[in-house]
Coordinates of C-alpha atoms in Angstrom, one line a residue:
X23 CA 83.7 133.1 155.6
X24 CA 80.6 132.7 153.4
X25 CA 82.4 130.4 151.0
X26 CA 83.7 128.2 153.7
X27 CA 80.2 127.8 155.2
X28 CA 78.7 126.9 151.8
X29 CA 81.6 124.4 151.2
X30 CA 80.9 122.7 154.5
X31 CA 77.1 122.6 153.8
X32 CA 77.6 121.0 150.4
X33 CA 80.0 118.5 151.9
X34 CA 77.5 117.7 154.5
X35 CA 74.9 117.0 151.9
X36 CA 77.3 114.7 150.0
X37 CA 77.9 112.7 153.2
X38 CA 74.2 112.5 153.8
X39 CA 73.7 111.2 150.3
X40 CA 76.3 108.4 150.9
X41 CA 74.5 107.5 154.2
X42 CA 71.2 107.4 152.3
X43 CA 72.6 104.7 150.1
X44 CA 72.3 102.2 153.0
X45 CA 68.8 101.0 153.8
X46 CA 69.5 100.7 157.4
X47 CA 70.1 104.4 157.7
X48 CA 66.9 105.6 156.1
X49 CA 64.6 105.5 159.2
X50 CA 67.1 107.7 161.1
X51 CA 66.4 110.6 158.7
X52 CA 62.8 110.8 159.8
X53 CA 63.3 109.8 163.4
X54 CA 65.9 112.5 164.0
X55 CA 64.0 115.3 162.4
X56 CA 66.8 115.8 159.8
X57 CA 64.4 115.1 156.9
X58 CA 62.0 117.8 158.1
X59 CA 64.9 120.3 158.2
X60 CA 66.0 119.3 154.7
X61 CA 62.5 119.8 153.4
X62 CA 62.3 123.3 154.9
X63 CA 65.5 124.3 153.2
X64 CA 64.4 122.7 149.9
X65 CA 61.2 124.8 149.7
X66 CA 62.1 128.0 151.6
X67 CA 63.5 129.9 148.7
X68 CA 60.6 129.1 146.3
X69 CA 57.8 129.5 148.9
X70 CA 58.8 132.4 151.1
X71 CA 55.6 132.1 153.1
X72 CA 56.8 128.8 154.6
X73 CA 60.1 130.3 155.9
X74 CA 60.6 130.2 159.6
X75 CA 63.0 131.8 162.0
X76 CA 64.8 128.5 162.5
X77 CA 66.3 128.7 159.0
X78 CA 69.4 130.6 158.0
X79 CA 69.1 133.7 156.0
X80 CA 68.0 133.2 152.4
X81 CA 71.2 135.0 151.2
X82 CA 73.2 132.2 152.8
X83 CA 71.7 129.4 150.8
X84 CA 69.3 130.8 148.1
X85 CA 71.4 133.0 146.0
X86 CA 72.5 132.4 142.3
X87 CA 76.2 131.7 143.2
X88 CA 77.7 128.3 142.2
X89 CA 77.8 127.2 145.8
X90 CA 74.2 127.8 146.5
X91 CA 73.1 126.3 143.2
X92 CA 75.0 123.2 144.1
X93 CA 73.4 123.2 147.5
X94 CA 69.9 123.2 145.9
X95 CA 70.9 120.5 143.5
X96 CA 72.4 118.3 146.2
X97 CA 69.5 118.7 148.7
X98 CA 67.0 117.6 146.0
X99 CA 69.1 114.5 145.3
X100 CA 69.3 113.6 149.1
X101 CA 65.5 114.0 149.5
X102 CA 64.9 111.7 146.5
X103 CA 67.2 109.0 147.7
X104 CA 65.8 109.1 151.2
X105 CA 62.1 109.0 150.2
X106 CA 62.2 106.4 147.4
X107 CA 62.8 103.4 149.7
X108 CA 61.2 104.5 153.0
X109 CA 57.5 104.8 153.5
X110 CA 57.7 107.2 156.5
X111 CA 60.0 109.5 154.5
X112 CA 57.7 109.4 151.6
X113 CA 54.8 110.4 153.9
X114 CA 56.7 113.3 155.2
X115 CA 57.6 114.5 151.7
X116 CA 54.0 114.2 150.6
X117 CA 52.9 116.3 153.6
X118 CA 55.4 119.0 152.6
X119 CA 55.2 121.4 149.7
X120 CA 58.2 119.8 148.1
X121 CA 56.3 118.2 145.2
X122 CA 54.6 121.6 144.5
X123 CA 58.0 123.3 144.4
X124 CA 59.3 120.7 141.8
X125 CA 56.2 121.3 139.7
X126 CA 56.9 125.1 139.7
X127 CA 60.1 124.4 138.0
X128 CA 58.4 122.1 135.4
X129 CA 55.3 124.2 134.6
X130 CA 56.0 126.6 131.7
X131 CA 53.5 129.1 133.1
X132 CA 55.0 129.4 136.6
X133 CA 56.6 132.6 138.0
X134 CA 58.2 132.2 141.4
X135 CA 61.2 133.1 143.4
X136 CA 63.5 130.7 141.5
X137 CA 63.7 133.3 138.7
X138 CA 66.8 134.6 140.4
X139 CA 68.8 131.7 138.9
X140 CA 70.4 132.2 135.4
X141 CA 68.7 130.5 132.4
X142 CA 71.4 127.8 132.3
X143 CA 70.9 127.1 136.0
X144 CA 67.1 127.0 135.6
X145 CA 67.4 124.5 132.8
X146 CA 69.6 122.2 135.0
X147 CA 67.1 122.6 137.9
X148 CA 64.2 121.9 135.5
X149 CA 65.8 118.6 134.3
X150 CA 66.7 117.7 137.9
X151 CA 63.1 118.4 139.0
X152 CA 61.9 115.9 136.3
X153 CA 64.4 113.3 137.7
X154 CA 63.2 113.8 141.2
X155 CA 59.6 113.7 140.2
X156 CA 60.2 110.4 138.3
X157 CA 61.4 109.0 141.6
X158 CA 58.8 110.3 143.9
X159 CA 55.6 110.9 141.9
X160 CA 54.8 107.2 141.2
X161 CA 54.8 106.7 145.0
X162 CA 52.2 109.4 145.5
X163 CA 50.1 109.6 142.4
X164 CA 47.0 111.0 144.2
X165 CA 48.9 114.0 145.4
X166 CA 50.4 114.5 141.9
X167 CA 47.0 114.6 140.4
X168 CA 45.7 116.9 143.2
X169 CA 48.4 119.4 142.4
X170 CA 47.5 119.1 138.6
X171 CA 50.9 117.7 137.9
X172 CA 49.6 115.7 135.0
X173 CA 48.3 118.9 133.4
X174 CA 51.6 120.8 133.9
X175 CA 53.5 117.8 132.6
X176 CA 51.4 117.6 129.4
X177 CA 51.8 121.3 128.8
X178 CA 55.5 121.0 129.3
X179 CA 55.7 118.2 126.7
X180 CA 53.8 120.3 124.1
X181 CA 55.9 123.4 124.6
X182 CA 59.4 122.2 125.4
X183 CA 62.1 122.3 122.8
X184 CA 64.6 120.4 124.8
X185 CA 64.8 116.8 123.7
X186 CA 66.4 115.5 126.9
X187 CA 63.8 117.3 129.2
X188 CA 60.9 116.2 127.0
X189 CA 62.2 112.6 127.1
X190 CA 62.3 112.7 130.9
X191 CA 58.8 114.2 131.0
X192 CA 57.5 111.4 128.8
X193 CA 59.3 108.8 130.9
X194 CA 57.6 110.3 134.0
X195 CA 54.3 110.1 132.2
X196 CA 54.9 106.4 131.4
X197 CA 55.7 105.6 135.0
X198 CA 52.7 107.5 136.4
X199 CA 50.2 106.0 133.9
X200 CA 51.4 102.5 134.8
X201 CA 50.4 103.0 138.4
X202 CA 46.6 102.9 138.2
X203 CA 43.6 103.0 135.8
X204 CA 42.5 106.3 137.4
X205 CA 45.7 107.9 136.1
X206 CA 45.0 106.5 132.6
X207 CA 41.5 108.0 132.7
X208 CA 42.7 111.4 134.0
X209 CA 45.4 111.8 131.4
X210 CA 43.1 110.5 128.6
X211 CA 40.4 113.1 129.6
X212 CA 42.8 116.0 129.2
X213 CA 43.8 114.9 125.6
X214 CA 46.8 112.8 126.4
X215 CA 46.2 110.3 123.6
X216 CA 45.9 113.1 120.9
X217 CA 49.0 114.9 122.2
X218 CA 51.1 111.7 122.1
X219 CA 49.9 111.0 118.5
X220 CA 51.1 114.5 117.5
X221 CA 54.5 113.7 119.1
X222 CA 55.0 110.4 117.3
X223 CA 57.1 112.1 114.5
X224 CA 59.6 113.6 117.0
X225 CA 59.7 111.6 120.2
X226 CA 59.9 107.8 120.4
X227 CA 58.8 107.8 124.1
X228 CA 55.4 109.0 123.0
X229 CA 54.7 105.5 121.8
X230 CA 55.4 104.0 125.2
X231 CA 53.3 106.7 126.9
X232 CA 50.4 106.2 124.5
X233 CA 50.6 102.4 124.9
X234 CA 50.6 102.8 128.7
X235 CA 47.4 105.0 128.5
X236 CA 45.7 102.4 126.3
X237 CA 46.8 99.3 128.3
X238 CA 43.5 97.5 129.2
X239 CA 41.6 100.8 128.8
X240 CA 38.8 100.6 126.3
X241 CA 38.0 104.3 126.1
X242 CA 41.6 105.2 125.3
X243 CA 41.8 102.4 122.8
X244 CA 38.8 103.8 121.1
X245 CA 40.3 107.3 121.1
X246 CA 43.5 105.8 119.7
X247 CA 41.7 104.2 116.8
X248 CA 39.5 107.2 116.0
X249 CA 42.6 109.4 116.0
X250 CA 44.1 107.2 113.2
X251 CA 46.7 105.7 115.6
X252 CA 46.6 102.3 113.9
X253 CA 47.7 103.9 110.6
X254 CA 50.5 105.9 112.3
X255 CA 51.8 102.7 113.9
X256 CA 51.7 100.8 110.7
X257 CA 54.0 103.5 109.1
X258 CA 56.5 103.0 111.9
X259 CA 56.3 99.2 112.0
X260 CA 59.5 98.7 110.0
X261 CA 63.1 98.1 111.0
X262 CA 66.2 98.8 109.0
X263 CA 69.3 97.1 110.5
X264 CA 71.5 99.7 108.8
X265 CA 69.7 102.4 110.8
X266 CA 69.6 100.6 114.1
X267 CA 71.8 103.1 115.9
X268 CA 70.0 106.2 114.7
X269 CA 66.5 104.7 115.4
X270 CA 67.6 104.0 119.0
X271 CA 64.7 102.1 120.7
X272 CA 62.0 103.4 118.5
X273 CA 60.9 100.0 117.1
X274 CA 60.7 98.6 120.6
X275 CA 58.3 101.4 121.7
X276 CA 56.3 100.9 118.5
X277 CA 55.8 97.2 119.0
X278 CA 54.9 97.8 122.7
X279 CA 52.4 100.4 121.6
X280 CA 50.8 97.9 119.2
X281 CA 50.5 95.3 122.0
X282 CA 48.9 97.8 124.5
X283 CA 46.8 100.0 122.1
X284 CA 45.6 97.5 119.5
X285 CA 45.8 93.8 120.7
X286 CA 42.6 92.8 122.4
X287 CA 40.4 95.3 120.7
X288 CA 38.6 93.6 117.9
X289 CA 38.0 96.7 115.7
X290 CA 41.6 97.9 116.1
X291 CA 43.0 94.4 115.4
X292 CA 40.9 94.4 112.1
X293 CA 42.3 97.7 111.1
X294 CA 45.9 96.5 111.8
X295 CA 45.3 93.3 109.8
X296 CA 43.9 95.2 106.8
X297 CA 46.8 97.6 106.9
X298 CA 49.3 94.7 106.4
X299 CA 50.1 94.5 110.1
X300 CA 50.8 90.8 110.0
X301 CA 53.2 91.1 107.1
X302 CA 55.0 94.0 108.8
X303 CA 55.3 92.0 112.0
X304 CA 56.7 89.0 110.2
X305 CA 59.1 91.1 108.2
X306 CA 60.2 92.7 111.5
X307 CA 60.6 89.3 113.2
X308 CA 63.0 88.2 110.3
X309 CA 65.4 91.1 110.7
X310 CA 65.0 92.4 114.2
X311 CA 67.6 91.9 117.0
X312 CA 67.3 88.8 119.1
X313 CA 66.3 90.9 122.1
X314 CA 63.0 91.7 120.3
X315 CA 62.1 88.2 119.3
X316 CA 60.1 87.6 122.5
X317 CA 58.2 90.9 122.1
X318 CA 57.3 90.4 118.4
X319 CA 56.4 86.8 119.0
X320 CA 54.0 87.7 121.8
X321 CA 52.2 90.3 119.6
X322 CA 52.0 87.7 116.8
X323 CA 50.6 85.1 119.1
X324 CA 47.9 87.5 120.3
X325 CA 47.1 88.8 116.9
X326 CA 46.9 85.4 115.2
X327 CA 44.1 84.4 117.5
X328 CA 42.0 86.5 115.2
X329 CA 41.0 84.1 112.4
X330 CA 41.2 86.9 109.8
X331 CA 45.0 87.1 110.4
X332 CA 45.7 83.4 109.6
X333 CA 45.3 83.8 105.9
X334 CA 47.9 86.7 105.9
X335 CA 50.2 84.6 108.0
X336 CA 50.0 81.6 105.7
X337 CA 50.5 83.7 102.5
X338 CA 53.6 85.5 103.8
X339 CA 57.0 84.8 102.2
X340 CA 60.4 86.0 103.1
X341 CA 63.0 87.5 100.8
X342 CA 64.5 84.0 100.6
X343 CA 61.0 82.5 99.7
X344 CA 60.7 80.9 103.2
X345 CA 57.2 80.6 104.7
X346 CA 56.3 82.0 108.1
X347 CA 56.0 78.4 109.6
X348 CA 59.4 77.5 108.3
X349 CA 60.9 80.6 109.8
X350 CA 59.3 79.9 113.2
X351 CA 60.4 76.2 113.2
X352 CA 64.0 77.3 112.4
X353 CA 63.8 79.9 115.2
X354 CA 62.6 77.0 117.5
X355 CA 65.7 75.0 116.5
X356 CA 68.0 78.1 117.1
X357 CA 66.4 78.6 120.5
X358 CA 67.1 75.0 121.5
X359 CA 70.7 75.5 120.4
X360 CA 70.9 78.8 122.5
X361 CA 69.5 77.1 125.5
X362 CA 71.9 74.2 125.2
X363 CA 69.4 71.4 124.5
X364 CA 71.3 68.3 123.3
X365 CA 70.2 67.2 119.9
X366 CA 72.1 64.8 117.5
X367 CA 72.8 65.7 113.9
X368 CA 69.8 63.7 112.9
X369 CA 67.5 65.9 115.1
X370 CA 66.0 63.0 116.9
X371 CA 64.8 63.3 120.5
X372 CA 67.4 61.9 122.8
X373 CA 66.3 62.5 126.4
X374 CA 63.1 60.6 126.9
X375 CA 62.7 61.6 130.6
X376 CA 63.4 65.3 130.0
X377 CA 62.8 66.2 126.3
X378 CA 63.1 70.0 127.1
X379 CA 66.1 69.7 129.3
X380 CA 68.8 72.4 128.9
X381 CA 72.5 71.8 129.1
X382 CA 74.1 73.4 132.2
X383 CA 77.8 74.2 132.0
X384 CA 79.5 72.6 135.0
X385 CA 81.8 74.8 137.0
X386 CA 85.5 74.5 136.1
X387 CA 87.6 72.5 138.6
X388 CA 90.3 75.2 138.4
X389 CA 87.9 77.7 139.9
X390 CA 88.1 76.1 143.4
X391 CA 90.7 76.9 146.0
X392 CA 91.1 79.7 148.5
X393 CA 93.9 81.5 146.7
X394 CA 91.8 81.8 143.4
X395 CA 88.8 83.4 145.1
X396 CA 90.6 86.4 146.7
X397 CA 91.3 88.2 143.5
X398 CA 87.6 87.8 142.5
X399 CA 86.4 89.3 145.8
X400 CA 88.9 92.1 145.4
X401 CA 87.7 92.8 141.8
X402 CA 84.0 92.9 143.0
X403 CA 84.9 95.4 145.7
X404 CA 86.8 97.5 143.3
X405 CA 83.9 97.4 140.9
X406 CA 81.5 98.5 143.6
X407 CA 83.8 101.3 144.5
X408 CA 84.0 102.5 140.9
X409 CA 80.2 102.3 140.5
X410 CA 79.7 104.4 143.7
X411 CA 82.3 106.9 142.7
X412 CA 80.4 107.5 139.4
X413 CA 77.3 108.5 141.4
X414 CA 75.0 105.6 140.5
X415 CA 73.7 102.8 142.6
X416 CA 71.7 101.1 139.9
X417 CA 72.6 98.5 137.3
X418 CA 72.8 99.5 133.7
X419 CA 69.3 99.1 132.2
X420 CA 70.6 97.7 129.0
X421 CA 72.6 95.1 130.8
X422 CA 69.5 94.2 132.9
X423 CA 67.5 93.9 129.7
X424 CA 70.0 91.6 128.1
X425 CA 70.2 89.5 131.2
X426 CA 66.4 89.2 131.6
X427 CA 66.0 88.4 127.9
X428 CA 68.5 85.6 128.0
X429 CA 66.4 83.8 130.7
X430 CA 63.3 83.8 128.5
X431 CA 62.4 80.6 126.7
X432 CA 61.0 81.6 123.4
X433 CA 59.8 78.1 122.5
X434 CA 56.5 78.7 124.4
X435 CA 55.7 81.8 122.3
X436 CA 56.7 80.1 119.1
X437 CA 54.2 77.3 120.0
X438 CA 51.5 79.8 120.8
X439 CA 51.9 81.3 117.3
X440 CA 51.9 78.0 115.5
X441 CA 49.0 76.6 117.5
X442 CA 46.9 79.5 116.1
X443 CA 47.9 79.2 112.5
X444 CA 48.6 75.5 112.1
X445 CA 51.7 73.3 112.0
X446 CA 51.9 72.7 108.2
X447 CA 55.4 72.8 106.8
X448 CA 57.7 71.4 104.2
X449 CA 59.1 67.9 104.6
X450 CA 62.5 69.2 105.7
X451 CA 61.0 70.6 108.9
X452 CA 58.7 67.7 109.8
X453 CA 61.0 66.4 112.5
X454 CA 60.9 69.7 114.5
X455 CA 57.3 70.1 113.6
X456 CA 56.3 66.9 115.3
X457 CA 58.3 67.9 118.4
X458 CA 57.0 71.5 118.6
X459 CA 53.4 70.3 118.5
X460 CA 53.8 68.5 121.8
X461 CA 55.7 71.3 123.6
X462 CA 52.9 71.9 126.3
X463 CA 52.8 68.2 127.1
X464 CA 56.6 68.1 127.5
X465 CA 56.5 71.2 129.7
X466 CA 53.8 69.7 132.0
X467 CA 55.8 66.5 132.2
X468 CA 58.9 68.3 133.3
X469 CA 56.9 70.0 136.1
X470 CA 55.5 66.7 137.3
X471 CA 58.9 65.2 137.3
X472 CA 60.3 68.1 139.2
X473 CA 57.6 67.7 141.8
X474 CA 58.4 64.0 142.2
X475 CA 62.1 64.5 142.5
X476 CA 61.6 67.4 145.0
X477 CA 59.4 65.1 147.2
X478 CA 62.0 62.4 147.0
X479 CA 64.8 64.8 147.9
X480 CA 62.9 66.0 151.0
X481 CA 62.0 62.5 152.0
X482 CA 58.3 63.2 151.7
X483 CA 56.2 60.2 150.8
X484 CA 53.0 61.2 149.1
X485 CA 49.7 59.4 149.8
X486 CA 48.7 56.7 147.4
X487 CA 46.2 58.8 145.4
X488 CA 48.8 61.6 144.8
X489 CA 51.5 59.1 143.9
X490 CA 49.1 57.3 141.5
X491 CA 48.2 60.7 140.0
X492 CA 51.9 61.6 139.4
X493 CA 52.6 58.2 137.9
X494 CA 49.6 58.5 135.6
X495 CA 50.7 62.0 134.4
X496 CA 54.3 60.9 133.9
X497 CA 53.2 57.8 132.0
X498 CA 51.1 59.8 129.7
X499 CA 53.9 62.2 129.0
X500 CA 56.2 59.2 128.5
X501 CA 53.8 57.7 126.0
X502 CA 53.7 61.0 124.1
X503 CA 57.5 61.4 124.1
X504 CA 57.8 57.8 122.8
X505 CA 55.3 58.5 120.1
X506 CA 57.2 61.6 119.0
X507 CA 60.4 59.7 119.0
X508 CA 58.9 57.0 116.8
X509 CA 57.4 59.6 114.4
X510 CA 60.8 61.3 114.2
X511 CA 62.6 58.0 113.5
X512 CA 60.0 57.2 110.8
X513 CA 60.5 60.6 109.3
X514 CA 64.2 60.2 109.4
X515 CA 64.0 56.7 107.8
X516 CA 61.8 58.0 105.0
X517 CA 64.2 61.0 104.5
X518 CA 67.2 58.6 104.4
X519 CA 65.3 56.3 102.0
X520 CA 64.5 59.2 99.7
X521 CA 68.1 60.4 100.0
X522 CA 69.3 56.8 99.1
X523 CA 67.0 56.7 96.1
X524 CA 68.2 60.1 94.9
X525 CA 71.8 59.0 95.3
X526 CA 71.1 55.8 93.4
X527 CA 69.4 57.8 90.6
X528 CA 72.4 60.2 90.6
X529 CA 75.0 57.4 90.4
X530 CA 72.9 55.6 87.7
X531 CA 72.9 58.8 85.7
X532 CA 76.6 59.1 86.2
X533 CA 77.2 55.5 85.1
X534 CA 75.0 55.9 82.0
X535 CA 76.8 59.0 81.1
X536 CA 80.2 57.3 81.5
X537 CA 79.0 54.3 79.4
X538 CA 77.9 56.6 76.6
X539 CA 81.3 58.4 76.7
X540 CA 83.1 55.0 76.6
X541 CA 81.0 53.9 73.6
X542 CA 81.6 57.1 71.8
X543 CA 85.3 56.9 72.5
X544 CA 85.4 53.3 71.2
X545 CA 83.7 54.2 68.0
X546 CA 86.2 56.9 67.4
X547 CA 89.0 54.5 68.1
X548 CA 87.6 51.9 65.7
X549 CA 87.2 54.4 62.9
X550 CA 90.7 55.7 63.5
X551 CA 92.2 52.2 63.5
X552 CA 90.4 51.1 60.3
X553 CA 91.5 54.3 58.5
X554 CA 95.0 53.7 59.6
X555 CA 95.0 50.0 58.4
X556 CA 93.5 51.2 55.1
X557 CA 96.3 53.6 54.7
X558 CA 98.9 51.0 55.6
X559 CA 97.4 48.5 53.1
X560 CA 97.4 51.2 50.5
X561 CA 100.9 52.0 51.3
X562 CA 101.9 48.3 51.2
X563 CA 100.2 48.0 47.9
X564 CA 102.0 51.0 46.6
X565 CA 105.3 49.5 47.8
X566 CA 104.5 46.2 46.1
X567 CA 103.7 47.9 42.9
X568 CA 106.8 50.0 43.1
X569 CA 108.9 46.9 43.8
X570 CA 107.2 44.9 41.0
X571 CA 107.9 47.8 38.6
X572 CA 111.6 47.8 39.6
X573 CA 111.8 44.0 39.1
X574 CA 110.2 44.3 35.6
X575 CA 112.7 46.9 34.6
X576 CA 115.6 44.9 35.8
X577 CA 114.3 41.8 33.9
X578 CA 114.0 43.9 30.7
X579 CA 117.4 45.1 31.2
X580 CA 118.7 41.6 31.6
X581 CA 116.9 40.4 28.5
X582 CA 118.1 43.3 26.4
X583 CA 121.8 43.0 27.4
X584 CA 122.6 39.6 25.7
X585 CA 120.9 40.5 22.4
X586 CA 123.8 42.8 21.8
X587 CA 126.3 40.0 21.7
X588 CA 124.3 37.2 20.0
X589 CA 126.0 35.6 16.9
X590 CA 123.5 35.1 14.2
X591 CA 123.8 32.8 11.2
X592 CA 124.5 34.4 7.9
X593 CA 121.6 34.8 5.7
X594 CA 121.0 31.8 3.4
X595 CA 122.5 32.0 0.0
X596 CA 120.1 30.9 -2.7
X597 CA 121.8 29.5 -6.0
X598 CA 119.9 29.4 -9.2
X599 CA 119.5 26.1 -10.7

């Protein structure tokens, strides 16, 4: 019978948790008195002095069996879901000892009735208590401090060896410190900054907590600098894309801590600049993921307002020998491509009325029609059911971060950095340089144009003074846009002229080379032909000599042949007288 009752109790809590997911049901928990009953059952086993006769026996719901352990787990979840979005429920929770009970499970020095749970069960309840506190404590920070929750939490962070539990505790610290300056002071006074600095080597969330403690808090920023926090941050201000998975979100926390703990404090900024902070930030901007571009650019924009940082910015070179200004201008061009701003291949400004206008993808005609919409609705319902079945009613934080980052226009932050250090660049980037200089003017012009179109759309006719002011503002912006367009055309014409000259020089060199090759070839041809004719003449002469020799021999033979048959007169006879 006991198991059946526990089963029905836990099933009832599951139904209550489903009901708590609807905002319209939350007031009924307090009005019906159900919330008070749940609070009594949630604290009775840990604070026996609060037990009343209206509750069941402790052995029926506060034993170490699996059913009672699940009962305690479920009742904490229901209380957190009810109190997080309802002010009356949060007030009832703050008036009860529920927060004190949760701190008993977190505090490493506590000894209470919850010891009847096994060590594994106590660990699960400890993690669950941190989850519930992260939901409720930011809504009642005064009560949390009154119960010395920040002291217990700091002791837990120092002594805990569980990485998951420590991460939850640090996340709770981060949320609490962000609520008020009093919480920053209270945590700083008990040594929170020093403790977080000792945790930097092990826990990435310590950076976020330390940054939250130093955010707009001069005393904690001074403590951070004197504890050599700037040097520690400089050591971690590096990002290796190959180790992106193992580093998790460490670099994001580091940059956030730089922004909160150093930026705005002149002495801390000087320490960061002297420890090559500008070079490290630019190196990080070159290789970091696109999601971090806005964060790093914001830190650079704030840091470069310090005149001592400008020299480091201008002297920086990337691995490809690209200057910092060139890198930012190319990022500006990439940002316009991402936002869908229409630019021709020449880079000239096209839209005179809206130079910053982004391309909006029109809806597909095939998406219309009643039959096509029903599968989409069914898919959405199926997705909602799957999300609810997994026990979560919140969007994935990573997806929310990606969505929020995609809506940010980085061009304003790039302009803020370049406005502090100057717009000098190489000739190849002059066209974008001229355009980026006037970004604030274009932005103001877009707003004035939106105001004018909104008034026209609502059939509102402004008074003469307002209409004249709008026209003057728009005319000023139009003149600036026209000037930028003319400058870009001039730059493009000069670039094309230089390109034409380079091409002419190139082709002239090619023609000269070909002429030299032709002359060399003709000389070789002439020498070869003269040698050939000489050989032919020599051959002809040899043939003539040979032929003449043969003729002479034939003549000699012809002359010698008749002499053999010539009759000669007898020799004269001389008679003596």
